[in-house]
Structures are given as C-alpha cells and as structure tokens.
C-alpha cells in the first residue's frame, strides 16, 4: 500500500485536502475549531472541536458533498506571511491556534497562513495552487482523539481521508483498503467467534470464546512442547505482586506509567503485574545454584496487566490483559552468546512452522538522554548493547537499530511484523538484562565456591497468545492450519433421510479420535451448507451422498478449493490424523 507521507506530491495534495475538509466543516458547523491536520501514511486527518456535537460516519457524505462544492468553485490557495504578533491577533479567538503560535519561535520561524475563499488556516504549507485540483478524495472514518494525544485532555473528533490525482488511483486505493479491512483480525475474530469484548468487562479486555480458547490451547501445547524439549521448566505464579516487589525490580520507578494503579488489601499494597520477571527472579532465588546448573530456564504462560491508552487498544493485538509466552533464562556470562543463539533459533523454527516470512529483526536500544525511562548505568548499558550486537553479528542475523525501544532493564532483539491495519507491532522478543539479577541479589556458586551474579535473558517467542492469535488470523485470513482450526471437519449429509445415519457414524468415529468435527444435519440445501462451511473457514467439508454410503467412502472439499476428492473412509481418516500430527501449513 502506498505511503502517502513518503510521496512528496501526494503529501501536498493530501494536506490541501485536509484544509478543504476543515473549510467544509466550518461551512456546515460554524462553531467548529481546528487543532492540527497532518498528512499521515494513509492520507490525512484533521482534529476538530465541535463543542458538544458528535459526528458519526453518516455525516461524512454530507461533508464530502460540501467539499466537492467548494472544490468546484475553484478558489486559489493564497499564502500570507505574518509576524508572531500579527498571527496572535488574527487567531485571537481560537485557543488551538493561539496554543500553536505561542510555541513558535519568532526569530527563526516564518509564520504563514493559507487562505482559500472564506477560509484561512495557520499552516506551514506548501499547498496545491487551487482547490480545483482536489477532485479525487474520500473521507474514510471518524474517531475520537484526545487533544495533544493526552488522555487527561478533552476529546476532539478526528476525521480521516485520502486524496489522489486520478479517480483510478483513488479507486485502486479504496479497493486495497477494503481487502485490508477484510483481513483485519477484529473482523475475522468476530466472524469466526474467536473473541468478544464487552463494556462491562472493560476496554482492552477481550473474552476468548470457545473457538478462540481452542486456538489458544493448541498454541500453548505447541510452544510448551518445544520448550520442554529445550529443558525449560514451567511454573505458575500469581498475577499480582506487592508494590515492594516492583520497587525492588525497578518497575515502580521506570515502568509505573504502564501499570494499573495499586490496591490496598489489609496492610499490603498490591499491583496487577505488568511483567513476570520479578516473580521468576524469586523462583530462581528459592534454590541454591551451582555454575554447573546454569542455564536455568523458567517458563510460564503468564497473565499480565498493562495500562495501554484507550485509543491504542485494538482487538487481541493490543490489550490491557494479556498472556505472555514468557521465560527467563538464568545464565553465566560465558553462556550469553550460546543461549541467545538458541532463542533466535527457536524464533526462526516457530516462524517456519507457521509459514511466517514477512518480519524484521529490530535491535532495540535505550535513549541515553531519557533518564526517567531507563535505568541509569552507562557502563552496564554499553556492555549489554555491545554484547548483543556482537552476538547478532557473529550469527549473521540481519537487523536494524531503534533508539528508545529498549526495556528499562536492558536492550533487546525484537521481531517486528505489520498487521493488516495500523503500525508495526512486536511479536517475539529476546532481551539481555544485567540489572534485575543484581537488584534481586541472585547468585550462583562458581567452581571455587565464590558467589557470582547470573545474567538474565527475558524472552517471549509467541509474544503474547493474544497478539500472536491476532497476527496468525490475519496471516491466514482466518483459514488456520488444520491442527489449529477450532473446527477441523464439517460433515454435510446430502439428504438427511438417506445419508444421516452414515454421517453420524463417521462423526462419532472422528470425534472419538480427538478430531474437532461438526455435523451439519440442518434441512438446508447442500450448496448453502457448503458456502457456510467456507465462510466459517472450516478446513474440510466432507460430503456424504448416495455414492459414499454405498462405497463406504467419503468426498471432501478443502476450504477455498473447488475440487472434490473421493476416497475410502480409512484413507481419509489416516490422512487427516497425519496432517494434524505434522502440523502442516
Ligand atoms: C519477555 N519481561 C519481558 C518478558 O520476559 C517482557 O515483558 N517483554 S515485553 O514487554 O516486550 O512483552 C513481551 C511481549 O508481549 C512483546 O514482545 C509483545 O509481543 C507482547 N505485548 C506487549 N504489550 C502487549 C499488549 N498490550 N497486548 C498484547 N501483547 C503485548
Ligand atoms: Zn521479563
């Protein structure tokens, strides 16, 4: 999909279109005030204050019509330059523009505004010459947005749109947007009954429905088995901890803005945990360790709670209550490289199993200027960052660097993927930490009986089951591999009167074998049932008609294919069991 912001010509066009939008809104709602209207990757938006009036999607065509009318009129777009005091005078009744102008530095900024007909807006420009050039646009959606992106401020209304030079380009873009929306896991998740949300439970707190619970359980079993083979030891720990636990770890000082507020119970202060590391540090400290015991790998499918801005929560991808596929690896300094390599190998192995190809490794480093967010110890950071680079270079992993993306306790290697809608997100992560083991005074005994401090590697391969499910639903467009599908086989008798008995027998047999099977014995037409089976993304639709009953066979159609295959019942069952066992894609 084209990135409008990176295309100079389209940027100008889209920015001019944002002004056209503002002008139309002003015509329709004279009380409207405007904050900012930037160009973004997907077009443009404008943040608008309409006092108490709330717009809905239905208002967009009305605004579009007004925009078309203004564009047809064809006024020139004229630039004026102003001094700061002139600008302050000109916009004196507009708190938003005054806010912007007040922050401009008179000496090195030219303050400019642009006028088209009866509408003037403060703007740096540049713009197209006349509004006539703004022909091929579309308003896409409307949402709320806090002023300056701060939840403490009041809410503005954000209208999104996009503009192109030709109607063909616009049409192609809209088509692409529609396809993308179809791939959105929130839509797929609803259609396939994977998860739901409810205001009474709260924002960012999805409820996994039976179909989703199956997917999650299968993912848990899958990764548990991989980790078991790699000598991970799994634990269960509580999803709360005392404030003191998080003061010891440093989360209280460096991660508090991402945490839910504390709660008082009797004489203890608790927080819902945002991470599991402190609990795992205590599990490690529960036993004495010799240098020969390391690495020790403590894993958990652990629930965490994080404060994510209400505008940022999104389906299963960004939630406030999540379950991490977490582990903390306690290693000797000489084992860092080898253990890190094993984690990267596991990530690659898992991605291969799922057929995930489109991802990037990102080396996330601290921002040395940000003393609040990152633990302040230059030596420790340099050591950790250099060690990580050294490991990555020696194993030939390709990555790019991102400043300010590290965890507060250390640098990390993240895997970044692009969801159907919205910016990139992190899936897997592998993080190097010299800090937490020190803060928890963890030790192991070396061969001379001396107590030394281990190093910790934090890692999450599937990231969270929540985000991974969101991602895999989008990757597969809802058609999950057989082993992961909530319903694996749908048996459809052609005629209940003659074929139901045979179908029921097959249903029972498959169910006894542990296959997730459904029998569609409704009195509906075959074509109708087949279409529904495809819509529900059930990998196999098995058709039972006269021929099948007589030959003791089955016919099946794979979801998405028009081809029907017939074979003996035994052969089919063997193939299915094999496909599930092999976790074929
Ligand atoms: C790996 N302490 C480490 C852990 O040991 C940790 O918590 N790392 S994390 O902060 O990067 O989170 C791990 C993973 O959780 C991320 O890689 C990401 O895939 C996933 N994740 C983070 N925030 C959210 C969220 N709000 N919703 C869903 N998944 C999330
Ligand atoms: Zn951790």
PDB file of C-alpha atoms in Angstrom, residues 231-446:
ATOM      1  CA  UNK A 231      14.820 -28.055  29.012  1.00  0.00           C
ATOM      2  CA  UNK A 232      12.591 -25.217  30.088  1.00  0.00           C
ATOM      3  CA  UNK A 233      10.883 -25.673  33.472  1.00  0.00           C
ATOM      4  CA  UNK A 234       7.391 -24.248  33.655  1.00  0.00           C
ATOM      5  CA  UNK A 235       5.843 -22.609  36.713  1.00  0.00           C
ATOM      6  CA  UNK A 236       2.617 -20.902  37.789  1.00  0.00           C
ATOM      7  CA  UNK A 237       2.856 -17.670  39.774  1.00  0.00           C
ATOM      8  CA  UNK A 238       0.229 -15.129  40.904  1.00  0.00           C
ATOM      9  CA  UNK A 239      -0.755 -12.264  38.629  1.00  0.00           C
ATOM     10  CA  UNK A 240      -0.328  -9.747  41.450  1.00  0.00           C
ATOM     11  CA  UNK A 241       2.679  -8.704  43.468  1.00  0.00           C
ATOM     12  CA  UNK A 242       3.282  -6.180  46.216  1.00  0.00           C
ATOM     13  CA  UNK A 243       4.443  -2.684  45.420  1.00  0.00           C
ATOM     14  CA  UNK A 244       7.693  -3.585  47.206  1.00  0.00           C
ATOM     15  CA  UNK A 245       8.331  -6.382  44.719  1.00  0.00           C
ATOM     16  CA  UNK A 246       8.121  -3.874  41.883  1.00  0.00           C
ATOM     17  CA  UNK A 247      10.207  -1.345  43.805  1.00  0.00           C
ATOM     18  CA  UNK A 248      12.898  -3.992  44.151  1.00  0.00           C
ATOM     19  CA  UNK A 249      12.805  -4.774  40.442  1.00  0.00           C
ATOM     20  CA  UNK A 250      12.748  -1.120  39.376  1.00  0.00           C
ATOM     21  CA  UNK A 251       9.385  -1.358  37.580  1.00  0.00           C
ATOM     22  CA  UNK A 252       7.881   1.009  40.140  1.00  0.00           C
ATOM     23  CA  UNK A 253      10.347   3.743  39.174  1.00  0.00           C
ATOM     24  CA  UNK A 254      10.691   3.078  35.461  1.00  0.00           C
ATOM     25  CA  UNK A 255       7.523   1.344  34.308  1.00  0.00           C
ATOM     26  CA  UNK A 256       4.770   2.769  36.516  1.00  0.00           C
ATOM     27  CA  UNK A 257       3.025   4.672  33.747  1.00  0.00           C
ATOM     28  CA  UNK A 258       2.343   1.320  32.048  1.00  0.00           C
ATOM     29  CA  UNK A 259       0.883  -0.224  35.207  1.00  0.00           C
ATOM     30  CA  UNK A 260      -2.575  -0.339  36.733  1.00  0.00           C
ATOM     31  CA  UNK A 261      -2.830   1.674  39.956  1.00  0.00           C
ATOM     32  CA  UNK A 262      -2.063  -0.037  43.235  1.00  0.00           C
ATOM     33  CA  UNK A 263      -4.702  -1.526  45.521  1.00  0.00           C
ATOM     34  CA  UNK A 264      -4.735  -1.821  49.257  1.00  0.00           C
ATOM     35  CA  UNK A 265      -5.650  -5.164  50.835  1.00  0.00           C
ATOM     36  CA  UNK A 266      -5.383  -5.271  54.646  1.00  0.00           C
ATOM     37  CA  UNK A 267      -1.913  -3.916  55.311  1.00  0.00           C
ATOM     38  CA  UNK A 268      -0.452  -4.866  51.925  1.00  0.00           C
ATOM     39  CA  UNK A 269      -0.247  -2.791  48.752  1.00  0.00           C
ATOM     40  CA  UNK A 270      -0.659  -4.789  45.551  1.00  0.00           C
ATOM     41  CA  UNK A 271      -0.342  -4.163  41.860  1.00  0.00           C
ATOM     42  CA  UNK A 272      -1.589  -6.251  38.975  1.00  0.00           C
ATOM     43  CA  UNK A 273       1.640  -7.369  37.444  1.00  0.00           C
ATOM     44  CA  UNK A 274       2.747  -5.856  34.146  1.00  0.00           C
ATOM     45  CA  UNK A 275       5.591  -8.379  33.756  1.00  0.00           C
ATOM     46  CA  UNK A 276       6.550 -11.692  35.291  1.00  0.00           C
ATOM     47  CA  UNK A 277      10.280 -11.205  35.703  1.00  0.00           C
ATOM     48  CA  UNK A 278      10.209 -10.326  39.426  1.00  0.00           C
ATOM     49  CA  UNK A 279       8.270 -13.498  40.253  1.00  0.00           C
ATOM     50  CA  UNK A 280      10.697 -15.606  38.242  1.00  0.00           C
ATOM     51  CA  UNK A 281      13.679 -13.953  39.975  1.00  0.00           C
ATOM     52  CA  UNK A 282      12.201 -15.133  43.278  1.00  0.00           C
ATOM     53  CA  UNK A 283      11.671 -18.638  41.910  1.00  0.00           C
ATOM     54  CA  UNK A 284      15.369 -18.708  40.952  1.00  0.00           C
ATOM     55  CA  UNK A 285      16.397 -17.400  44.372  1.00  0.00           C
ATOM     56  CA  UNK A 286      14.401 -20.131  46.111  1.00  0.00           C
ATOM     57  CA  UNK A 287      17.200 -22.652  45.482  1.00  0.00           C
ATOM     58  CA  UNK A 288      20.977 -22.560  45.639  1.00  0.00           C
ATOM     59  CA  UNK A 289      22.583 -22.883  42.219  1.00  0.00           C
ATOM     60  CA  UNK A 290      25.984 -24.103  41.171  1.00  0.00           C
ATOM     61  CA  UNK A 291      27.691 -22.916  37.967  1.00  0.00           C
ATOM     62  CA  UNK A 292      27.031 -26.399  36.601  1.00  0.00           C
ATOM     63  CA  UNK A 293      23.221 -25.974  36.899  1.00  0.00           C
ATOM     64  CA  UNK A 294      23.128 -22.993  34.572  1.00  0.00           C
ATOM     65  CA  UNK A 295      21.402 -22.157  32.236  1.00  0.00           C
ATOM     66  CA  UNK A 296      18.167 -22.438  34.202  1.00  0.00           C
ATOM     67  CA  UNK A 297      15.127 -21.683  32.075  1.00  0.00           C
ATOM     68  CA  UNK A 298      11.927 -20.758  33.891  1.00  0.00           C
ATOM     69  CA  UNK A 299       8.873 -20.509  31.666  1.00  0.00           C
ATOM     70  CA  UNK A 300       5.277 -19.504  32.283  1.00  0.00           C
ATOM     71  CA  UNK A 301       2.127 -18.742  30.338  1.00  0.00           C
ATOM     72  CA  UNK A 302       1.538 -15.748  32.493  1.00  0.00           C
ATOM     73  CA  UNK A 303      -1.205 -13.147  32.670  1.00  0.00           C
ATOM     74  CA  UNK A 304      -0.099  -9.538  32.779  1.00  0.00           C
ATOM     75  CA  UNK A 305      -1.940  -6.257  33.007  1.00  0.00           C
ATOM     76  CA  UNK A 306      -0.733  -3.099  31.375  1.00  0.00           C
ATOM     77  CA  UNK A 307      -2.155   0.341  31.089  1.00  0.00           C
ATOM     78  CA  UNK A 308      -2.417   0.931  27.343  1.00  0.00           C
ATOM     79  CA  UNK A 309      -4.023   4.196  26.194  1.00  0.00           C
ATOM     80  CA  UNK A 310      -7.700   3.661  25.417  1.00  0.00           C
ATOM     81  CA  UNK A 311      -7.135   4.865  21.851  1.00  0.00           C
ATOM     82  CA  UNK A 312      -4.338   2.323  21.382  1.00  0.00           C
ATOM     83  CA  UNK A 313      -6.127  -0.875  22.447  1.00  0.00           C
ATOM     84  CA  UNK A 314      -7.019  -2.980  19.466  1.00  0.00           C
ATOM     85  CA  UNK A 315      -8.787  -6.363  19.349  1.00  0.00           C
ATOM     86  CA  UNK A 316      -6.422  -9.059  20.538  1.00  0.00           C
ATOM     87  CA  UNK A 317      -3.380  -7.259  19.198  1.00  0.00           C
ATOM     88  CA  UNK A 318      -3.020  -4.602  21.880  1.00  0.00           C
ATOM     89  CA  UNK A 319      -4.811  -5.466  25.088  1.00  0.00           C
ATOM     90  CA  UNK A 320      -4.706  -4.436  28.718  1.00  0.00           C
ATOM     91  CA  UNK A 321      -4.885  -8.002  29.989  1.00  0.00           C
ATOM     92  CA  UNK A 322      -2.578 -10.376  28.153  1.00  0.00           C
ATOM     93  CA  UNK A 323      -0.975 -13.767  28.496  1.00  0.00           C
ATOM     94  CA  UNK A 324       2.723 -13.935  27.689  1.00  0.00           C
ATOM     95  CA  UNK A 325       4.579 -16.952  26.392  1.00  0.00           C
ATOM     96  CA  UNK A 326       7.271 -15.883  28.802  1.00  0.00           C
ATOM     97  CA  UNK A 327      10.536 -17.307  30.078  1.00  0.00           C
ATOM     98  CA  UNK A 328      13.549 -16.042  31.952  1.00  0.00           C
ATOM     99  CA  UNK A 329      16.850 -17.741  31.293  1.00  0.00           C
ATOM    100  CA  UNK A 330      19.466 -17.510  34.032  1.00  0.00           C
ATOM    101  CA  UNK A 331      22.911 -17.883  32.513  1.00  0.00           C
ATOM    102  CA  UNK A 332      26.595 -17.441  33.303  1.00  0.00           C
ATOM    103  CA  UNK A 333      28.234 -14.538  31.421  1.00  0.00           C
ATOM    104  CA  UNK A 334      30.132 -17.030  29.216  1.00  0.00           C
ATOM    105  CA  UNK A 335      26.798 -18.601  28.182  1.00  0.00           C
ATOM    106  CA  UNK A 336      25.087 -15.428  26.916  1.00  0.00           C
ATOM    107  CA  UNK A 337      26.033 -15.903  23.258  1.00  0.00           C
ATOM    108  CA  UNK A 338      25.127 -19.566  23.048  1.00  0.00           C
ATOM    109  CA  UNK A 339      21.829 -19.127  24.870  1.00  0.00           C
ATOM    110  CA  UNK A 340      20.869 -16.085  22.839  1.00  0.00           C
ATOM    111  CA  UNK A 341      21.557 -18.045  19.699  1.00  0.00           C
ATOM    112  CA  UNK A 342      19.233 -20.815  20.893  1.00  0.00           C
ATOM    113  CA  UNK A 343      16.445 -18.308  21.408  1.00  0.00           C
ATOM    114  CA  UNK A 344      16.917 -16.867  17.922  1.00  0.00           C
ATOM    115  CA  UNK A 345      16.931 -20.411  16.530  1.00  0.00           C
ATOM    116  CA  UNK A 346      13.669 -21.148  18.355  1.00  0.00           C
ATOM    117  CA  UNK A 347      12.087 -17.985  16.943  1.00  0.00           C
ATOM    118  CA  UNK A 348      13.130 -18.982  13.420  1.00  0.00           C
ATOM    119  CA  UNK A 349      11.924 -22.542  13.944  1.00  0.00           C
ATOM    120  CA  UNK A 350       8.486 -21.365  15.125  1.00  0.00           C
ATOM    121  CA  UNK A 351       8.152 -18.875  12.259  1.00  0.00           C
ATOM    122  CA  UNK A 352       8.961 -21.645   9.821  1.00  0.00           C
ATOM    123  CA  UNK A 353       6.267 -23.864  11.348  1.00  0.00           C
ATOM    124  CA  UNK A 354       3.699 -21.113  10.847  1.00  0.00           C
ATOM    125  CA  UNK A 355       4.998 -20.079   7.440  1.00  0.00           C
ATOM    126  CA  UNK A 356       5.672 -16.532   8.682  1.00  0.00           C
ATOM    127  CA  UNK A 357       8.012 -14.820   6.219  1.00  0.00           C
ATOM    128  CA  UNK A 358       7.337 -11.124   6.463  1.00  0.00           C
ATOM    129  CA  UNK A 359       9.142  -9.909   9.585  1.00  0.00           C
ATOM    130  CA  UNK A 360      12.115  -7.822  10.622  1.00  0.00           C
ATOM    131  CA  UNK A 361      14.585  -8.109  13.477  1.00  0.00           C
ATOM    132  CA  UNK A 362      14.953  -4.868  15.394  1.00  0.00           C
ATOM    133  CA  UNK A 363      17.759  -4.204  17.844  1.00  0.00           C
ATOM    134  CA  UNK A 364      16.042  -2.012  20.430  1.00  0.00           C
ATOM    135  CA  UNK A 365      18.430   0.253  22.294  1.00  0.00           C
ATOM    136  CA  UNK A 366      17.906   2.791  25.065  1.00  0.00           C
ATOM    137  CA  UNK A 367      17.742   6.522  24.517  1.00  0.00           C
ATOM    138  CA  UNK A 368      20.721   7.693  26.611  1.00  0.00           C
ATOM    139  CA  UNK A 369      19.014  11.087  27.104  1.00  0.00           C
ATOM    140  CA  UNK A 370      15.943   9.557  28.730  1.00  0.00           C
ATOM    141  CA  UNK A 371      16.980   9.168  32.342  1.00  0.00           C
ATOM    142  CA  UNK A 372      13.403   8.555  33.545  1.00  0.00           C
ATOM    143  CA  UNK A 373      12.627   5.547  31.427  1.00  0.00           C
ATOM    144  CA  UNK A 374      15.932   3.731  31.515  1.00  0.00           C
ATOM    145  CA  UNK A 375      17.920   2.560  34.434  1.00  0.00           C
ATOM    146  CA  UNK A 376      20.860   4.917  34.772  1.00  0.00           C
ATOM    147  CA  UNK A 377      24.100   2.972  34.466  1.00  0.00           C
ATOM    148  CA  UNK A 378      26.059   3.803  31.308  1.00  0.00           C
ATOM    149  CA  UNK A 379      28.613   1.074  31.832  1.00  0.00           C
ATOM    150  CA  UNK A 380      26.004  -1.626  32.189  1.00  0.00           C
ATOM    151  CA  UNK A 381      24.077  -0.417  29.124  1.00  0.00           C
ATOM    152  CA  UNK A 382      27.177  -0.209  26.952  1.00  0.00           C
ATOM    153  CA  UNK A 383      28.220  -3.680  27.989  1.00  0.00           C
ATOM    154  CA  UNK A 384      24.779  -5.136  27.279  1.00  0.00           C
ATOM    155  CA  UNK A 385      24.323  -3.350  23.954  1.00  0.00           C
ATOM    156  CA  UNK A 386      27.782  -4.298  22.731  1.00  0.00           C
ATOM    157  CA  UNK A 387      27.277  -7.896  23.774  1.00  0.00           C
ATOM    158  CA  UNK A 388      24.007  -8.075  21.864  1.00  0.00           C
ATOM    159  CA  UNK A 389      25.490  -6.552  18.697  1.00  0.00           C
ATOM    160  CA  UNK A 390      28.422  -8.918  18.940  1.00  0.00           C
ATOM    161  CA  UNK A 391      26.124 -11.946  19.212  1.00  0.00           C
ATOM    162  CA  UNK A 392      23.925 -10.812  16.325  1.00  0.00           C
ATOM    163  CA  UNK A 393      26.883 -10.062  14.096  1.00  0.00           C
ATOM    164  CA  UNK A 394      28.585 -13.340  14.870  1.00  0.00           C
ATOM    165  CA  UNK A 395      25.432 -15.282  13.938  1.00  0.00           C
ATOM    166  CA  UNK A 396      24.755 -13.194  10.849  1.00  0.00           C
ATOM    167  CA  UNK A 397      21.242 -12.128  11.881  1.00  0.00           C
ATOM    168  CA  UNK A 398      20.129  -9.119   9.846  1.00  0.00           C
ATOM    169  CA  UNK A 399      18.630  -6.338  11.953  1.00  0.00           C
ATOM    170  CA  UNK A 400      18.023  -2.626  12.146  1.00  0.00           C
ATOM    171  CA  UNK A 401      18.576  -0.459  15.211  1.00  0.00           C
ATOM    172  CA  UNK A 402      15.918   1.527  17.053  1.00  0.00           C
ATOM    173  CA  UNK A 403      16.864   4.045  19.734  1.00  0.00           C
ATOM    174  CA  UNK A 404      14.499   4.369  22.689  1.00  0.00           C
ATOM    175  CA  UNK A 405      12.788   0.984  22.223  1.00  0.00           C
ATOM    176  CA  UNK A 406      14.739  -0.961  24.861  1.00  0.00           C
ATOM    177  CA  UNK A 407      13.203  -2.302  28.049  1.00  0.00           C
ATOM    178  CA  UNK A 408      14.123  -0.231  31.126  1.00  0.00           C
ATOM    179  CA  UNK A 409      16.419  -3.032  32.294  1.00  0.00           C
ATOM    180  CA  UNK A 410      18.250  -3.725  29.057  1.00  0.00           C
ATOM    181  CA  UNK A 411      18.496  -3.809  25.251  1.00  0.00           C
ATOM    182  CA  UNK A 412      16.505  -6.329  23.224  1.00  0.00           C
ATOM    183  CA  UNK A 413      16.130  -8.037  19.919  1.00  0.00           C
ATOM    184  CA  UNK A 414      12.509  -7.721  18.806  1.00  0.00           C
ATOM    185  CA  UNK A 415      10.732  -9.210  15.847  1.00  0.00           C
ATOM    186  CA  UNK A 416       8.507  -6.713  14.135  1.00  0.00           C
ATOM    187  CA  UNK A 417       5.526  -7.574  11.927  1.00  0.00           C
ATOM    188  CA  UNK A 418       2.975  -5.472  10.058  1.00  0.00           C
ATOM    189  CA  UNK A 419      -0.685  -6.049  10.924  1.00  0.00           C
ATOM    190  CA  UNK A 420      -3.464  -5.643   8.323  1.00  0.00           C
ATOM    191  CA  UNK A 421      -4.396  -2.265   9.777  1.00  0.00           C
ATOM    192  CA  UNK A 422      -2.175   0.085  11.769  1.00  0.00           C
ATOM    193  CA  UNK A 423       1.521   0.389  12.514  1.00  0.00           C
ATOM    194  CA  UNK A 424       4.080  -2.392  13.015  1.00  0.00           C
ATOM    195  CA  UNK A 425       3.986  -4.365  16.257  1.00  0.00           C
ATOM    196  CA  UNK A 426       6.473  -6.515  18.137  1.00  0.00           C
ATOM    197  CA  UNK A 427       5.800 -10.222  18.171  1.00  0.00           C
ATOM    198  CA  UNK A 428       8.756 -12.087  19.617  1.00  0.00           C
ATOM    199  CA  UNK A 429      11.351 -10.571  21.886  1.00  0.00           C
ATOM    200  CA  UNK A 430      14.683 -11.581  23.413  1.00  0.00           C
ATOM    201  CA  UNK A 431      16.199  -9.250  25.986  1.00  0.00           C
ATOM    202  CA  UNK A 432      19.516  -9.062  27.772  1.00  0.00           C
ATOM    203  CA  UNK A 433      19.493  -7.989  31.411  1.00  0.00           C
ATOM    204  CA  UNK A 434      22.353  -7.364  33.836  1.00  0.00           C
ATOM    205  CA  UNK A 435      20.177  -5.311  36.167  1.00  0.00           C
ATOM    206  CA  UNK A 436      17.396  -7.415  37.678  1.00  0.00           C
ATOM    207  CA  UNK A 437      19.693 -10.226  38.887  1.00  0.00           C
ATOM    208  CA  UNK A 438      21.679  -7.571  40.746  1.00  0.00           C
ATOM    209  CA  UNK A 439      18.601  -5.946  42.247  1.00  0.00           C
ATOM    210  CA  UNK A 440      17.338  -9.305  43.491  1.00  0.00           C
ATOM    211  CA  UNK A 441      20.844 -10.271  44.642  1.00  0.00           C
ATOM    212  CA  UNK A 442      20.737 -13.513  42.691  1.00  0.00           C
ATOM    213  CA  UNK A 443      23.774 -15.744  42.839  1.00  0.00           C
ATOM    214  CA  UNK A 444      25.340 -18.973  41.699  1.00  0.00           C
ATOM    215  CA  UNK A 445      28.422 -20.618  43.125  1.00  0.00           C
ATOM    216  CA  UNK A 446      31.453 -20.997  40.863  1.00  0.00           C
TER     217      UNK A 446
END
